[in-house]
Amino acid sequence: MLENGSEDYLSGLNPPQEEGVVNTEGPTMIIAGAGSGKTRVLTLRMAHLIRAKNVDPFSILALTFTNKAASEMRKRVESVVGTDARNLWMGTFHSVFSRILRAEASKLGYPSNFTIYDTDDSKSLIKTIVKEYGLDDKLYKPNVVYNRISSAKNRLVSWREYINNPIFKEDDASNMKPEMGKIYKTYVERCFKADAMDFDDLLFNTNVLFRDHLDVLNKYQQRFQYLLIDEFQDTNVSQYLIAKKLAAVRRNICVVGDDAQSIYAFRGADIQNILNYEKDYPELRVIKLEQNYRSSQNIVNAANSVIRNNKGQLEKSVWTANNQGELIDLIKATSDNEEGRLVASSIFEAKVNNQLKNSDFAILYRTNSQSRAMEEALRRANLKYKIIGGLSFYQRKEIKDIISYIRFVINPNDEQAMRRIINLPKRGIGPGSIEKIIVAANEHNISVWEVLQKAGGYLTGRVATVLDQFATLIKSFQLSVEKRDAFEAASLIAKNSGLLKELYEDKTVEGLSRYENVQELLNAIKEFTDDEGREDKSLGAFLQEVALLTDADNQNSDDTDFITLMTVHSAKGLEFKNVFIVGLEEDLFPSQMMLNSRADLEEERRLFYVAITRAENKLSLSYALNRYRFGRLKTCEPSRFLEEIDNSFLNIPRRTSMKSGSDSPSQSYYAKNFVNNMKSQTNRRFVKHTSHSPSKNFVPSDTADLEVGMKVEHPKFGFGKVIEIDRDGTNQKAKVDFENNVGEKTLLLSFAKLKIH
């Protein structure tokens, strides 16, 4: 143990933090607001148990969600108590429970050295089972089946319960997958026969072990005197039940989390674990860490004004003693392409004016496909960046597949492109056949394209016929490219190659994401052809431009000074001095897939809350009035979340201006680029308007009675006149011309609070 007294590690803690550290007995819930120092409290609580309470580190179990978090916490504990920290049972749920399962494997009929299948192993096995049963692999796709089985296991539904549950049977039948239960059963049996567990089994089988072997449960209940869980809001049913069983005897369980940051329902996380925690422990001690040490007052207040709209949450009031900080910039762009330019412009100007580094900035978005416009703008501005939690847009497999088709159509001598696409979608052309094509080309000193066009002269049997069909397909694409612009030709290639259809039919989260990415590529090509100042709008010209962009993506891996681009989900737990949240539009953020229930919408709002609270000093929010989607320019509405931020926290950022005469080549290039762009761009920002106080008798009217010409009152925008109503579809809208320089606003009638006067 270290010297210097037993209480020095408590210095600098605020009263709630200290309470969370020293009150170690009994069930405790530490509600930790964003930036409130929860990791410090959790690690010092463990250090206090060891140092002040003389608790054996072997009897402390700490569960986290990432190995990185576990490693960081262990180091922090070690800095206080010394090498004793290495004896803590600390790690992810999966790593800790696999350790227990290996020790007790024989109880479940497994050897101690059982194999752990990763996702690819599991999907490969599922694919084999589907094939063996002679089922349609387009219906029973590995992704779909795997996710269904995973969801069942995380809810502790065994294959026996699944098969005998009429609700599951009916659901599978309605989805044209009546054999799902049989596949689940066979999958479990084959894993067991192979002495293998998948990741979900590590939780599922730990529950089975503790359920069926009370002696084993008792052993670990006695061993772990204290149980601590980080990010408790992210636990699923299976994880919480294990923890609850382990703590049942001593009840020394401390959970740390923030319901306002519960954003992983799609992974099985159950927010009810934290919302209803007190029901399981009536004697629960609740400690609230409400002081935010990360962000400025304006950012904290803006986050609070958003999250208070959620009904399902634990009561807390996050505050900060930090300075007031800058008001939040709201950036309004005419298109997603311009949004990228404006964000890049703002970053460049902030760097020049405030002597900031690239690493001081982060751009957060709802979906990976949004990175494309941001990447292109940053590249043109010569600003270094890095995609976190995802590949660079043009490096994603589905994008490289389509680009390779385009490359091969334009240059059929491109051997690498041929290798990539010749069996996409699958045509039964294996590596052996590809090598024969290469060998024939080399032996006869001709191109691979010449071999493909006369496949019968170099290969025999079915493969020759398939190759001939492939060559015919490429020739048809070549003819189309000559007659069409880049967008029309690329759309035809994507469609007729079969790649777009294959992605469209994959309805998993991953499949939808890949399909969206291909659509985003087509959107980029559409923007390319819609550029009136561009003479050459051919597919070859677009390909050349993309090649130049992707070449600029080769950055020094040792260089840590880059702008961070990532989804909001990937950003959880991180912080940056300056944050841009982009794409704040209805159906994008909140996502159109999360508008089916209040629970879904509230998760989206929590996701926005997480995004806001990543910012330390400066926050900027942006949206586009138009965004390319499926090759069409779609009119967008600002996100409802923007309306939930109190106006007093918003600001009109001054118009971006570039100083001339810079000595920096990149700056002068950038200045010229943006000056040209800004000549035709106006009205980029929100117009800040006079604050409106609703009438005393303000009660929203039934908008079903709304008509053009009516005078209405909005609680924030004030009085206005209805000038247009669109009642087509479910998202009915009204355009209102408001007074006091507010101007025209398009409002969703299902969401807007309007009083008819």
C-alpha angles and dihedrals in degrees: 000000000000124000131225097092134295101267104048093099090063093064114110095025119127116231097266091046092051090048089054091052103045103034096078104153126092131003113327133181117197109197102204118194120209113292093005098128098255094153090055091051093047094049094044089049089059091044090050092052091053100038105034102024097037092229115168108248088222088067095055118089118193119183124198137169100235135039088226091059091048092049093048093049093047090053091050092051090047090054088062105035103022127227093342085085089072089070094061117115093235131151146088120318090252096048095047095045093046087055090054092045093052090053093048100030095121090063088065096039096257128122115244090246095058117158121249111219117216122214094272091052090051094048092047091054091047090051090053093050092049090051093047091053091050092237125156105269090203090063097036099046114176092238093052095046093044093051091048093052092044092052091051093050093048088055088048093246108151122208089255092055090043094054093046096045110100092201092059091045092052093045093051091046092052089051090051092246104110093153095061092106092051091051090049091052094048092045092055092046093050092049090051092047089052092049089242137135126193123219093269090051090062088067098031095050093045087058090048091048093053092042098050101032110049091174089062092046091050091051092057093040088059094043097052107059093167128034124192126184124194122206090013092175088069097058121114129215094269095050095048094049091054091050091046091053093048092051096043096102105041097021090209094141122144120188123189123196151111121243088202088066098050101125106143105084089126087064092050099267112154115210089195088075090072098030093054098032093113091062090067093046113035090177090055119148110218118202120185121206099197103156112099113210095180111059140048121256094257092054093046092047092048091051090050092050090055101044095047087074090072115094097196104068145105116259115255139135114219115204139163139212090207120114122284092257130193121318117254117269117227112202120199116194131185092224142003089257091055090045088061092049093049093049092048089047092052092049093049093049093046090050092051097043099041103030092241130162128234089249090064090072136072131180114205126193138175098237134025092238089070091069092079098077091041093050094050093049093048092048093051089049090051090238115148117231142166132212111229122199093009144045124270106272096251091045095059114113097239091049093047089049093056093041089051090054089051091047092051094046090053095039111021090181089069100115097186092053089049092052091053100048108028091091097033111133092022114272099166093261106140132192090268093059092046090053090051089055091052092046092050091049091050095044093051094036093236134123123269087245091061089051091050093050091054098031093148090065094057107028133034140216128013094340091062090053092049092049091050090053090049092052090050090052092052091048090053089052091050091055091049093051090057092055102038139058120250096271096048092046094046092048090051092049093047091049102040095041088066094235095109092049092050092051093045092054092054101088097180120113089255092047093050090049092052091048090050090051092055089048088051089054089053088048089055090051090048090053088049092055093041091058103111092198093060117094101187108055096165126129089246091057091050091049091052091052092049091049090056092049095049092047088060090057094076101103130171106268089213091059109100096178102097138123110253120232119187146134117269089247090058092048096061110123094019132103136201135185093233124026131186116195106196136190097036096171135128112270090020103056103030088035116232087234090061100056099083097091142013090249091057093046091049090053089053089051090051088051090054089048089054090050094051093048093055088076122092106180111358134028127187126185123197140184137174127230090211131027130181112243126170089351095305130103104243124200110234135203123217113259117268086232090070090061089054093064111091111246092232089072095053130089140186103239112220115260112275111257129181120212115229125226097047117165091215114096092207091048094051090047090048093046091053091047094052097041089056092047094048095053090078098033123091138160094031099154138054112268109235110227138195112283113254126212112207119241116268092248094044110152120157113249128224102271090206085083094051117124136179111272096030120132112234139179126222119197091233108020096044126211125357147148125254107239101169139015127196113192096168112129129341097308097070113185141192128201112215128188104215127201130237096052093299091120130188120347128182109215133190105238092212089058109027119094105221129168114204113222 
